[in-house]
mmCIF file with all atom_site columns, C-alpha atoms in Angstrom:
data_model
loop_
_atom_site.group_PDB
_atom_site.id
_atom_site.type_symbol
_atom_site.label_atom_id
_atom_site.label_alt_id
_atom_site.label_comp_id
_atom_site.label_asym_id
_atom_site.label_entity_id
_atom_site.label_seq_id
_atom_site.pdbx_PDB_ins_code
_atom_site.Cartn_x
_atom_site.Cartn_y
_atom_site.Cartn_z
_atom_site.occupancy
_atom_site.B_iso_or_equiv
_atom_site.pdbx_formal_charge
_atom_site.auth_seq_id
_atom_site.auth_comp_id
_atom_site.auth_asym_id
_atom_site.auth_atom_id
_atom_site.pdbx_PDB_model_num
ATOM 1   C CA . GLY X 1 1   ? 30.230 -78.838  3.069   1.00 51.00 ? 261 GLY X CA 1
ATOM 2   C CA . THR X 1 2   ? 31.286 -78.674  -0.543  1.00 52.00 ? 262 THR X CA 1
ATOM 3   C CA . LYS X 1 3   ? 30.610 -81.547  -2.914  1.00 52.00 ? 263 LYS X CA 1
ATOM 4   C CA . VAL X 1 4   ? 31.906 -81.998  -6.433  1.00 56.00 ? 264 VAL X CA 1
ATOM 5   C CA . ARG X 1 5   ? 30.126 -83.733  -9.283  1.00 59.00 ? 265 ARG X CA 1
ATOM 6   C CA . MET X 1 6   ? 32.088 -84.344  -12.435 1.00 58.00 ? 266 MET X CA 1
ATOM 7   C CA . LEU X 1 7   ? 30.435 -85.559  -15.607 1.00 61.00 ? 267 LEU X CA 1
ATOM 8   C CA . ASP X 1 8   ? 33.268 -86.674  -17.889 1.00 60.00 ? 268 ASP X CA 1
ATOM 9   C CA . PHE X 1 9   ? 32.158 -87.394  -21.439 1.00 61.00 ? 269 PHE X CA 1
ATOM 10  C CA . GLY X 1 10  ? 35.681 -87.992  -22.764 1.00 56.00 ? 270 GLY X CA 1
ATOM 11  C CA . SER X 1 11  ? 35.195 -91.712  -23.320 1.00 54.00 ? 271 SER X CA 1
ATOM 12  C CA . VAL X 1 12  ? 32.050 -91.269  -25.427 1.00 54.00 ? 272 VAL X CA 1
ATOM 13  C CA . LEU X 1 13  ? 32.666 -88.024  -27.315 1.00 51.00 ? 273 LEU X CA 1
ATOM 14  C CA . ASP X 1 14  ? 34.695 -88.126  -30.477 1.00 51.00 ? 274 ASP X CA 1
ATOM 15  C CA . THR X 1 15  ? 36.596 -85.082  -31.686 1.00 46.00 ? 275 THR X CA 1
ATOM 16  C CA . ALA X 1 16  ? 33.730 -84.119  -34.002 1.00 44.00 ? 276 ALA X CA 1
ATOM 17  C CA . GLN X 1 17  ? 31.516 -83.571  -30.958 1.00 48.00 ? 277 GLN X CA 1
ATOM 18  C CA . VAL X 1 18  ? 33.956 -81.197  -29.250 1.00 45.00 ? 278 VAL X CA 1
ATOM 19  C CA . ARG X 1 19  ? 32.978 -77.907  -30.800 1.00 47.00 ? 279 ARG X CA 1
ATOM 20  C CA . PRO X 1 20  ? 36.044 -76.093  -32.172 1.00 49.00 ? 280 PRO X CA 1
ATOM 21  C CA . ASP X 1 21  ? 34.434 -72.636  -31.924 1.00 52.00 ? 281 ASP X CA 1
ATOM 22  C CA . PHE X 1 22  ? 34.908 -72.539  -28.144 1.00 52.00 ? 282 PHE X CA 1
ATOM 23  C CA . SER X 1 23  ? 36.361 -75.954  -27.202 1.00 64.00 ? 283 SER X CA 1
ATOM 24  C CA . ARG X 1 24  ? 33.295 -77.195  -25.378 1.00 74.00 ? 284 ARG X CA 1
ATOM 25  C CA . PRO X 1 25  ? 31.613 -80.579  -25.716 1.00 78.00 ? 285 PRO X CA 1
ATOM 26  C CA . ALA X 1 26  ? 28.261 -80.734  -27.475 1.00 81.00 ? 286 ALA X CA 1
ATOM 27  C CA . LEU X 1 27  ? 26.151 -82.337  -24.743 1.00 84.00 ? 287 LEU X CA 1
ATOM 28  C CA . HIS X 1 28  ? 22.689 -81.651  -26.195 1.00 85.00 ? 288 HIS X CA 1
ATOM 29  C CA . GLY X 1 29  ? 20.603 -84.842  -26.100 1.00 90.00 ? 289 GLY X CA 1
ATOM 30  C CA . ARG X 1 30  ? 19.896 -87.820  -23.834 1.00 90.00 ? 290 ARG X CA 1
ATOM 31  C CA . TRP X 1 31  ? 22.653 -89.716  -22.024 1.00 86.00 ? 291 TRP X CA 1
ATOM 32  C CA . LYS X 1 32  ? 22.596 -92.890  -19.937 1.00 83.00 ? 292 LYS X CA 1
ATOM 33  C CA . CYS X 1 33  ? 24.949 -93.352  -16.989 1.00 79.00 ? 293 CYS X CA 1
ATOM 34  C CA . VAL X 1 34  ? 27.104 -96.453  -17.512 1.00 78.00 ? 294 VAL X CA 1
ATOM 35  C CA . ASP X 1 35  ? 29.631 -96.127  -14.695 1.00 77.00 ? 295 ASP X CA 1
ATOM 36  C CA . THR X 1 36  ? 30.240 -94.305  -11.443 1.00 77.00 ? 296 THR X CA 1
ATOM 37  C CA . TRP X 1 37  ? 32.996 -94.184  -8.861  1.00 79.00 ? 297 TRP X CA 1
ATOM 38  C CA . GLY X 1 38  ? 33.146 -92.879  -5.299  1.00 84.00 ? 298 GLY X CA 1
ATOM 39  C CA . MET X 1 39  ? 29.357 -92.928  -4.930  1.00 82.00 ? 299 MET X CA 1
ATOM 40  C CA . ASP X 1 40  ? 29.325 -94.320  -1.385  1.00 88.00 ? 300 ASP X CA 1
ATOM 41  C CA . ASP X 1 41  ? 31.834 -91.727  -0.149  1.00 88.00 ? 301 ASP X CA 1
ATOM 42  C CA . PHE X 1 42  ? 29.905 -88.962  -1.927  1.00 81.00 ? 302 PHE X CA 1
ATOM 43  C CA . LEU X 1 43  ? 26.587 -90.003  -0.360  1.00 84.00 ? 303 LEU X CA 1
ATOM 44  C CA . LYS X 1 44  ? 28.237 -90.457  3.040   1.00 87.00 ? 304 LYS X CA 1
ATOM 45  C CA . SER X 1 45  ? 29.573 -86.883  2.847   1.00 83.00 ? 305 SER X CA 1
ATOM 46  C CA . MET X 1 46  ? 25.993 -85.731  2.239   1.00 77.00 ? 306 MET X CA 1
ATOM 47  C CA . GLY X 1 47  ? 24.843 -87.397  5.471   1.00 84.00 ? 307 GLY X CA 1
ATOM 48  C CA . ILE X 1 48  ? 22.937 -90.211  3.732   1.00 87.00 ? 308 ILE X CA 1
ATOM 49  C CA . SER X 1 49  ? 22.316 -93.215  5.982   1.00 93.00 ? 309 SER X CA 1
ATOM 50  C CA . ARG X 1 50  ? 23.963 -96.595  5.350   1.00 94.00 ? 310 ARG X CA 1
ATOM 51  C CA . LEU X 1 51  ? 20.598 -98.163  4.441   1.00 94.00 ? 311 LEU X CA 1
ATOM 52  C CA . GLN X 1 52  ? 19.837 -95.401  1.921   1.00 90.00 ? 312 GLN X CA 1
ATOM 53  C CA . ARG X 1 53  ? 23.345 -95.714  0.432   1.00 90.00 ? 313 ARG X CA 1
ATOM 54  C CA . MET X 1 54  ? 22.848 -99.466  -0.011  1.00 91.00 ? 314 MET X CA 1
ATOM 55  C CA . ALA X 1 55  ? 19.524 -98.826  -1.760  1.00 88.00 ? 315 ALA X CA 1
ATOM 56  C CA . ALA X 1 56  ? 21.146 -96.195  -3.993  1.00 83.00 ? 316 ALA X CA 1
ATOM 57  C CA . SER X 1 57  ? 23.896 -98.622  -5.009  1.00 84.00 ? 317 SER X CA 1
ATOM 58  C CA . LYS X 1 58  ? 21.253 -101.084 -6.236  1.00 86.00 ? 318 LYS X CA 1
ATOM 59  C CA . ALA X 1 59  ? 19.030 -98.502  -7.977  1.00 83.00 ? 319 ALA X CA 1
ATOM 60  C CA . PRO X 1 60  ? 18.815 -98.471  -11.784 1.00 83.00 ? 320 PRO X CA 1
ATOM 61  C CA . TRP X 1 61  ? 21.327 -96.229  -13.558 1.00 81.00 ? 321 TRP X CA 1
ATOM 62  C CA . PRO X 1 62  ? 19.972 -92.733  -14.174 1.00 82.00 ? 322 PRO X CA 1
ATOM 63  C CA . SER X 1 63  ? 19.666 -91.090  -17.552 1.00 88.00 ? 323 SER X CA 1
ATOM 64  C CA . TRP X 1 64  ? 20.253 -87.434  -18.297 1.00 89.00 ? 324 TRP X CA 1
ATOM 65  C CA . ALA X 1 65  ? 18.882 -84.953  -20.778 1.00 92.00 ? 325 ALA X CA 1
ATOM 66  C CA . PHE X 1 66  ? 20.886 -81.871  -21.733 1.00 92.00 ? 326 PHE X CA 1
ATOM 67  C CA . VAL X 1 67  ? 19.572 -78.869  -23.617 1.00 93.00 ? 327 VAL X CA 1
ATOM 68  C CA . GLN X 1 68  ? 22.617 -76.781  -24.491 1.00 92.00 ? 328 GLN X CA 1
ATOM 69  C CA . ASP X 1 69  ? 23.074 -73.394  -26.121 1.00 92.00 ? 329 ASP X CA 1
ATOM 70  C CA . GLU X 1 70  ? 26.826 -72.757  -25.898 1.00 88.00 ? 330 GLU X CA 1
ATOM 71  C CA . ASP X 1 71  ? 27.485 -72.411  -22.131 1.00 91.00 ? 331 ASP X CA 1
ATOM 72  C CA . HIS X 1 72  ? 23.790 -72.203  -21.138 1.00 94.00 ? 332 HIS X CA 1
ATOM 73  C CA . ILE X 1 73  ? 22.633 -75.664  -20.034 1.00 93.00 ? 333 ILE X CA 1
ATOM 74  C CA . VAL X 1 74  ? 19.380 -77.143  -18.784 1.00 95.00 ? 334 VAL X CA 1
ATOM 75  C CA . PHE X 1 75  ? 20.238 -80.495  -17.199 1.00 91.00 ? 335 PHE X CA 1
ATOM 76  C CA . THR X 1 76  ? 17.496 -82.989  -16.279 1.00 94.00 ? 336 THR X CA 1
ATOM 77  C CA . ASN X 1 77  ? 18.491 -85.997  -14.185 1.00 90.00 ? 337 ASN X CA 1
ATOM 78  C CA . HIS X 1 78  ? 15.985 -88.866  -14.578 1.00 90.00 ? 338 HIS X CA 1
ATOM 79  C CA . THR X 1 79  ? 16.392 -91.099  -11.495 1.00 83.00 ? 339 THR X CA 1
ATOM 80  C CA . ALA X 1 80  ? 14.484 -93.825  -9.684  1.00 77.00 ? 340 ALA X CA 1
ATOM 81  C CA . MET X 1 81  ? 13.479 -91.100  -7.178  1.00 75.00 ? 341 MET X CA 1
ATOM 82  C CA . GLY X 1 82  ? 12.079 -88.790  -9.872  1.00 85.00 ? 342 GLY X CA 1
ATOM 83  C CA . GLU X 1 83  ? 13.377 -85.959  -12.014 1.00 91.00 ? 343 GLU X CA 1
ATOM 84  C CA . LEU X 1 84  ? 15.741 -83.221  -10.891 1.00 90.00 ? 344 LEU X CA 1
ATOM 85  C CA . GLN X 1 85  ? 16.421 -80.230  -13.118 1.00 93.00 ? 345 GLN X CA 1
ATOM 86  C CA . GLU X 1 86  ? 19.166 -77.613  -13.019 1.00 92.00 ? 346 GLU X CA 1
ATOM 87  C CA . GLU X 1 87  ? 19.582 -74.600  -15.287 1.00 94.00 ? 347 GLU X CA 1
ATOM 88  C CA . PHE X 1 88  ? 22.891 -72.765  -15.336 1.00 92.00 ? 348 PHE X CA 1
ATOM 89  C CA . ILE X 1 89  ? 25.612 -71.020  -17.311 1.00 94.00 ? 349 ILE X CA 1
ATOM 90  C CA . VAL X 1 90  ? 28.943 -72.856  -17.291 1.00 91.00 ? 350 VAL X CA 1
ATOM 91  C CA . ASN X 1 91  ? 31.721 -70.539  -16.056 1.00 90.00 ? 351 ASN X CA 1
ATOM 92  C CA . GLY X 1 92  ? 28.922 -68.149  -15.106 1.00 92.00 ? 352 GLY X CA 1
ATOM 93  C CA . PRO X 1 93  ? 27.493 -67.025  -11.774 1.00 94.00 ? 353 PRO X CA 1
ATOM 94  C CA . GLU X 1 94  ? 26.643 -69.245  -8.824  1.00 93.00 ? 354 GLU X CA 1
ATOM 95  C CA . TYR X 1 95  ? 23.145 -70.730  -9.113  1.00 92.00 ? 355 TYR X CA 1
ATOM 96  C CA . ASN X 1 96  ? 20.614 -72.426  -6.822  1.00 92.00 ? 356 ASN X CA 1
ATOM 97  C CA . ALA X 1 97  ? 19.520 -76.031  -7.302  1.00 90.00 ? 357 ALA X CA 1
ATOM 98  C CA . VAL X 1 98  ? 17.152 -78.298  -5.388  1.00 87.00 ? 358 VAL X CA 1
ATOM 99  C CA . ASP X 1 99  ? 18.342 -81.807  -4.482  1.00 81.00 ? 359 ASP X CA 1
ATOM 100 C CA . GLY X 1 100 ? 16.285 -85.006  -4.200  1.00 78.00 ? 360 GLY X CA 1
ATOM 101 C CA . TYR X 1 101 ? 15.418 -84.111  -0.596  1.00 78.00 ? 361 TYR X CA 1
ATOM 102 C CA . LYS X 1 102 ? 14.022 -80.681  -1.659  1.00 84.00 ? 362 LYS X CA 1
ATOM 103 C CA . ARG X 1 103 ? 16.988 -78.848  -0.089  1.00 84.00 ? 363 ARG X CA 1
ATOM 104 C CA . GLN X 1 104 ? 18.360 -75.643  -1.644  1.00 89.00 ? 364 GLN X CA 1
ATOM 105 C CA . ILE X 1 105 ? 21.990 -75.990  -2.720  1.00 88.00 ? 365 ILE X CA 1
ATOM 106 C CA . LYS X 1 106 ? 24.368 -73.308  -4.015  1.00 90.00 ? 366 LYS X CA 1
ATOM 107 C CA . CYS X 1 107 ? 26.217 -74.486  -7.136  1.00 90.00 ? 367 CYS X CA 1
ATOM 108 C CA . LEU X 1 108 ? 28.871 -73.319  -9.553  1.00 90.00 ? 368 LEU X CA 1
ATOM 109 C CA . ALA X 1 109 ? 29.474 -75.015  -12.926 1.00 89.00 ? 369 ALA X CA 1
ATOM 110 C CA . THR X 1 110 ? 32.773 -75.012  -14.829 1.00 88.00 ? 370 THR X CA 1
ATOM 111 C CA . TRP X 1 111 ? 34.335 -76.771  -17.801 1.00 86.00 ? 371 TRP X CA 1
ATOM 112 C CA . GLU X 1 112 ? 37.411 -78.892  -17.185 1.00 81.00 ? 372 GLU X CA 1
ATOM 113 C CA . GLY X 1 113 ? 39.361 -79.712  -20.307 1.00 74.00 ? 373 GLY X CA 1
ATOM 114 C CA . GLU X 1 114 ? 37.367 -80.474  -23.432 1.00 69.00 ? 374 GLU X CA 1
ATOM 115 C CA . SER X 1 115 ? 35.042 -83.168  -22.118 1.00 66.00 ? 375 SER X CA 1
ATOM 116 C CA . ALA X 1 116 ? 34.177 -82.647  -18.439 1.00 74.00 ? 376 ALA X CA 1
ATOM 117 C CA . LEU X 1 117 ? 31.459 -80.581  -16.789 1.00 80.00 ? 377 LEU X CA 1
ATOM 118 C CA . VAL X 1 118 ? 32.171 -79.968  -13.094 1.00 80.00 ? 378 VAL X CA 1
ATOM 119 C CA . THR X 1 119 ? 29.646 -78.619  -10.593 1.00 78.00 ? 379 THR X CA 1
ATOM 120 C CA . MET X 1 120 ? 30.686 -77.514  -7.115  1.00 80.00 ? 380 MET X CA 1
ATOM 121 C CA . LYS X 1 121 ? 27.831 -77.769  -4.626  1.00 78.00 ? 381 LYS X CA 1
ATOM 122 C CA . SER X 1 122 ? 27.661 -76.333  -1.136  1.00 79.00 ? 382 SER X CA 1
ATOM 123 C CA . GLY X 1 123 ? 24.810 -76.750  1.277   1.00 70.00 ? 383 GLY X CA 1
ATOM 124 C CA . PRO X 1 124 ? 23.281 -79.404  3.482   1.00 62.00 ? 384 PRO X CA 1
#
């Protein structure tokens, strides 16, 4: 099935961080997750067991590192289960990523508005 992950930085970016040259947020740096919504439904749609979902809900918040050169992004997700890294071009071609269970997933990254990065994932 298809899953959607949206990282919305609108509440923490000020207008100086939205780059006027191409209306994209400047994400370069380290970020800490402070809120999430729909996590249980998202994990359920991925076939994650109830016990694993309960453990995930109690896990420490992840942090993220972004290395950004315009639309080229290297995204590292630092989680309690280890590090996951994705490299892609936003509004570019489909790319392959590996999830926390070492499964290959097809992804497509797009900008939404001036502060959100959306990735569409299809696979197991």
